[in-house]
Amino acid sequence: MAYATTATRTSYDHKVNTPGYDLAARLQAYQGQFMECWNSLQKLTSCSSLAVQFFLTGKADIASCCSSIDIIWSKCTWPSAVTSLGYTPAEANILKTYCDAVSAPPANRKP
């Protein structure tokens, strides 16, 4: 009995080879944003020990990590980008809330 050795074209193959699914074109179009997201995720990874301490004790200063968190929030897929590092969506939102609070301008105080 002989078996066919030619592969059949799947619907996935068709989608990949149609306009709008061109991986090279998408990577080129989003290269700057992709690299900024990637670099920010790497920096956030290096902040992991601070973040763990923050979640365990509430006393760690993670302000040095906030620029990465802000970039990930505004330019990457949030919270899935952060959850890929092991944080839950709730923890990711807590990090974002903290960073928003530390970057907010101080309220005007009356003497």
CSV table of C-alpha atoms in Angstrom, one decimal:
chain,number,residue,atom,x,y,z
A,1,MET,CA,0.0,0.0,0.0
A,2,ALA,CA,1.4,3.4,-1.0
A,3,TYR,CA,0.9,6.5,1.1
A,4,ALA,CA,0.7,10.0,-0.3
A,5,THR,CA,3.8,12.1,0.7
A,6,THR,CA,2.5,15.5,-0.4
A,7,ALA,CA,1.1,17.7,2.3
A,8,THR,CA,-2.3,19.2,1.8
A,9,ARG,CA,-2.8,22.9,2.1
A,10,THR,CA,-4.7,23.8,5.3
A,11,SER,CA,-6.8,26.8,6.1
A,12,TYR,CA,-4.0,27.9,8.4
A,13,ASP,CA,-1.6,27.9,5.4
A,14,HIS,CA,-4.0,30.0,3.5
A,15,LYS,CA,-4.4,32.6,6.2
A,16,VAL,CA,-0.7,32.9,6.8
A,17,ASN,CA,-0.1,33.5,3.1
A,18,THR,CA,-2.9,36.1,2.7
A,19,PRO,CA,-2.4,39.9,3.0
A,20,GLY,CA,-2.7,41.0,6.6
A,21,TYR,CA,-1.0,37.9,8.0
A,22,ASP,CA,2.5,38.7,6.7
A,23,LEU,CA,4.7,38.2,9.8
A,24,ALA,CA,7.7,39.9,8.3
A,25,ALA,CA,5.7,43.0,7.4
A,26,ARG,CA,4.0,43.1,10.8
A,27,LEU,CA,7.3,42.8,12.7
A,28,GLN,CA,8.8,45.6,10.6
A,29,ALA,CA,5.8,47.9,11.1
A,30,TYR,CA,5.8,47.3,14.9
A,31,GLN,CA,9.6,46.9,15.3
A,32,GLY,CA,10.1,50.0,17.5
A,33,GLN,CA,7.1,49.2,19.7
A,34,PHE,CA,8.0,45.5,19.9
A,35,MET,CA,11.6,46.3,21.0
A,36,GLU,CA,10.3,48.9,23.6
A,37,CYS,CA,7.9,46.3,25.0
A,38,TRP,CA,10.6,43.6,25.0
A,39,ASN,CA,13.1,45.8,26.8
A,40,SER,CA,10.6,46.9,29.3
A,41,LEU,CA,9.6,43.3,30.1
A,42,GLN,CA,13.2,42.4,30.6
A,43,LYS,CA,13.7,45.4,33.0
A,44,LEU,CA,10.6,44.4,34.9
A,45,THR,CA,12.0,40.9,35.2
A,46,SER,CA,15.0,42.3,36.9
A,47,CYS,CA,12.6,44.1,39.3
A,48,SER,CA,11.0,40.8,40.3
A,49,SER,CA,12.7,40.6,43.7
A,50,LEU,CA,11.5,44.1,44.6
A,51,ALA,CA,8.0,43.3,43.4
A,52,VAL,CA,7.9,40.1,45.5
A,53,GLN,CA,9.0,42.0,48.5
A,54,PHE,CA,6.4,44.7,47.7
A,55,PHE,CA,3.6,42.1,47.6
A,56,LEU,CA,4.8,40.2,50.7
A,57,THR,CA,5.6,43.2,53.0
A,58,GLY,CA,4.0,46.2,51.3
A,59,LYS,CA,7.2,48.1,52.1
A,60,ALA,CA,9.4,47.8,49.0
A,61,ASP,CA,10.0,50.8,46.8
A,62,ILE,CA,9.3,49.7,43.3
A,63,ALA,CA,9.3,53.3,41.8
A,64,SER,CA,12.5,52.4,39.8
A,65,CYS,CA,10.4,49.8,38.0
A,66,CYS,CA,7.6,52.2,37.1
A,67,SER,CA,8.9,53.4,33.8
A,68,SER,CA,8.9,49.9,32.5
A,69,ILE,CA,5.4,49.3,33.9
A,70,ASP,CA,4.1,52.5,32.3
A,71,ILE,CA,5.6,51.5,28.9
A,72,ILE,CA,4.1,48.0,29.1
A,73,TRP,CA,0.7,49.5,30.1
A,74,SER,CA,0.6,52.0,27.3
A,75,LYS,CA,2.3,50.2,24.4
A,76,CYS,CA,2.1,46.5,25.1
A,77,THR,CA,-0.7,44.0,25.7
A,78,TRP,CA,-1.6,44.6,29.4
A,79,PRO,CA,-2.0,42.6,31.6
A,80,SER,CA,-1.1,39.6,29.5
A,81,ALA,CA,2.4,40.9,28.9
A,82,VAL,CA,2.9,41.1,32.7
A,83,THR,CA,1.2,37.8,33.4
A,84,SER,CA,3.7,36.2,31.1
A,85,LEU,CA,6.3,37.0,33.8
A,86,GLY,CA,4.2,35.2,36.4
A,87,TYR,CA,2.1,38.0,37.9
A,88,THR,CA,-1.6,37.6,38.1
A,89,PRO,CA,-3.8,40.2,36.4
A,90,ALA,CA,-4.7,41.5,39.9
A,91,GLU,CA,-1.0,41.9,40.8
A,92,ALA,CA,-0.3,43.6,37.5
A,93,ASN,CA,-3.1,46.1,38.2
A,94,ILE,CA,-1.7,46.7,41.7
A,95,LEU,CA,1.7,47.5,40.2
A,96,LYS,CA,0.1,49.9,37.8
A,97,THR,CA,-1.9,51.6,40.5
A,98,TYR,CA,1.2,52.0,42.6
A,99,CYS,CA,3.1,53.5,39.7
A,100,ASP,CA,0.3,55.9,38.9
A,101,ALA,CA,0.2,57.1,42.5
A,102,VAL,CA,4.0,57.7,42.8
A,103,SER,CA,4.1,59.5,39.5
A,104,ALA,CA,1.1,61.7,40.2
A,105,PRO,CA,1.9,65.4,40.9
A,106,PRO,CA,1.5,66.4,44.5
A,107,ALA,CA,-1.8,68.0,45.3
A,108,ASN,CA,-1.7,71.8,45.9
A,109,ARG,CA,-1.7,72.4,49.6
A,110,LYS,CA,-2.9,75.6,51.2
A,111,PRO,CA,-0.8,77.0,54.0
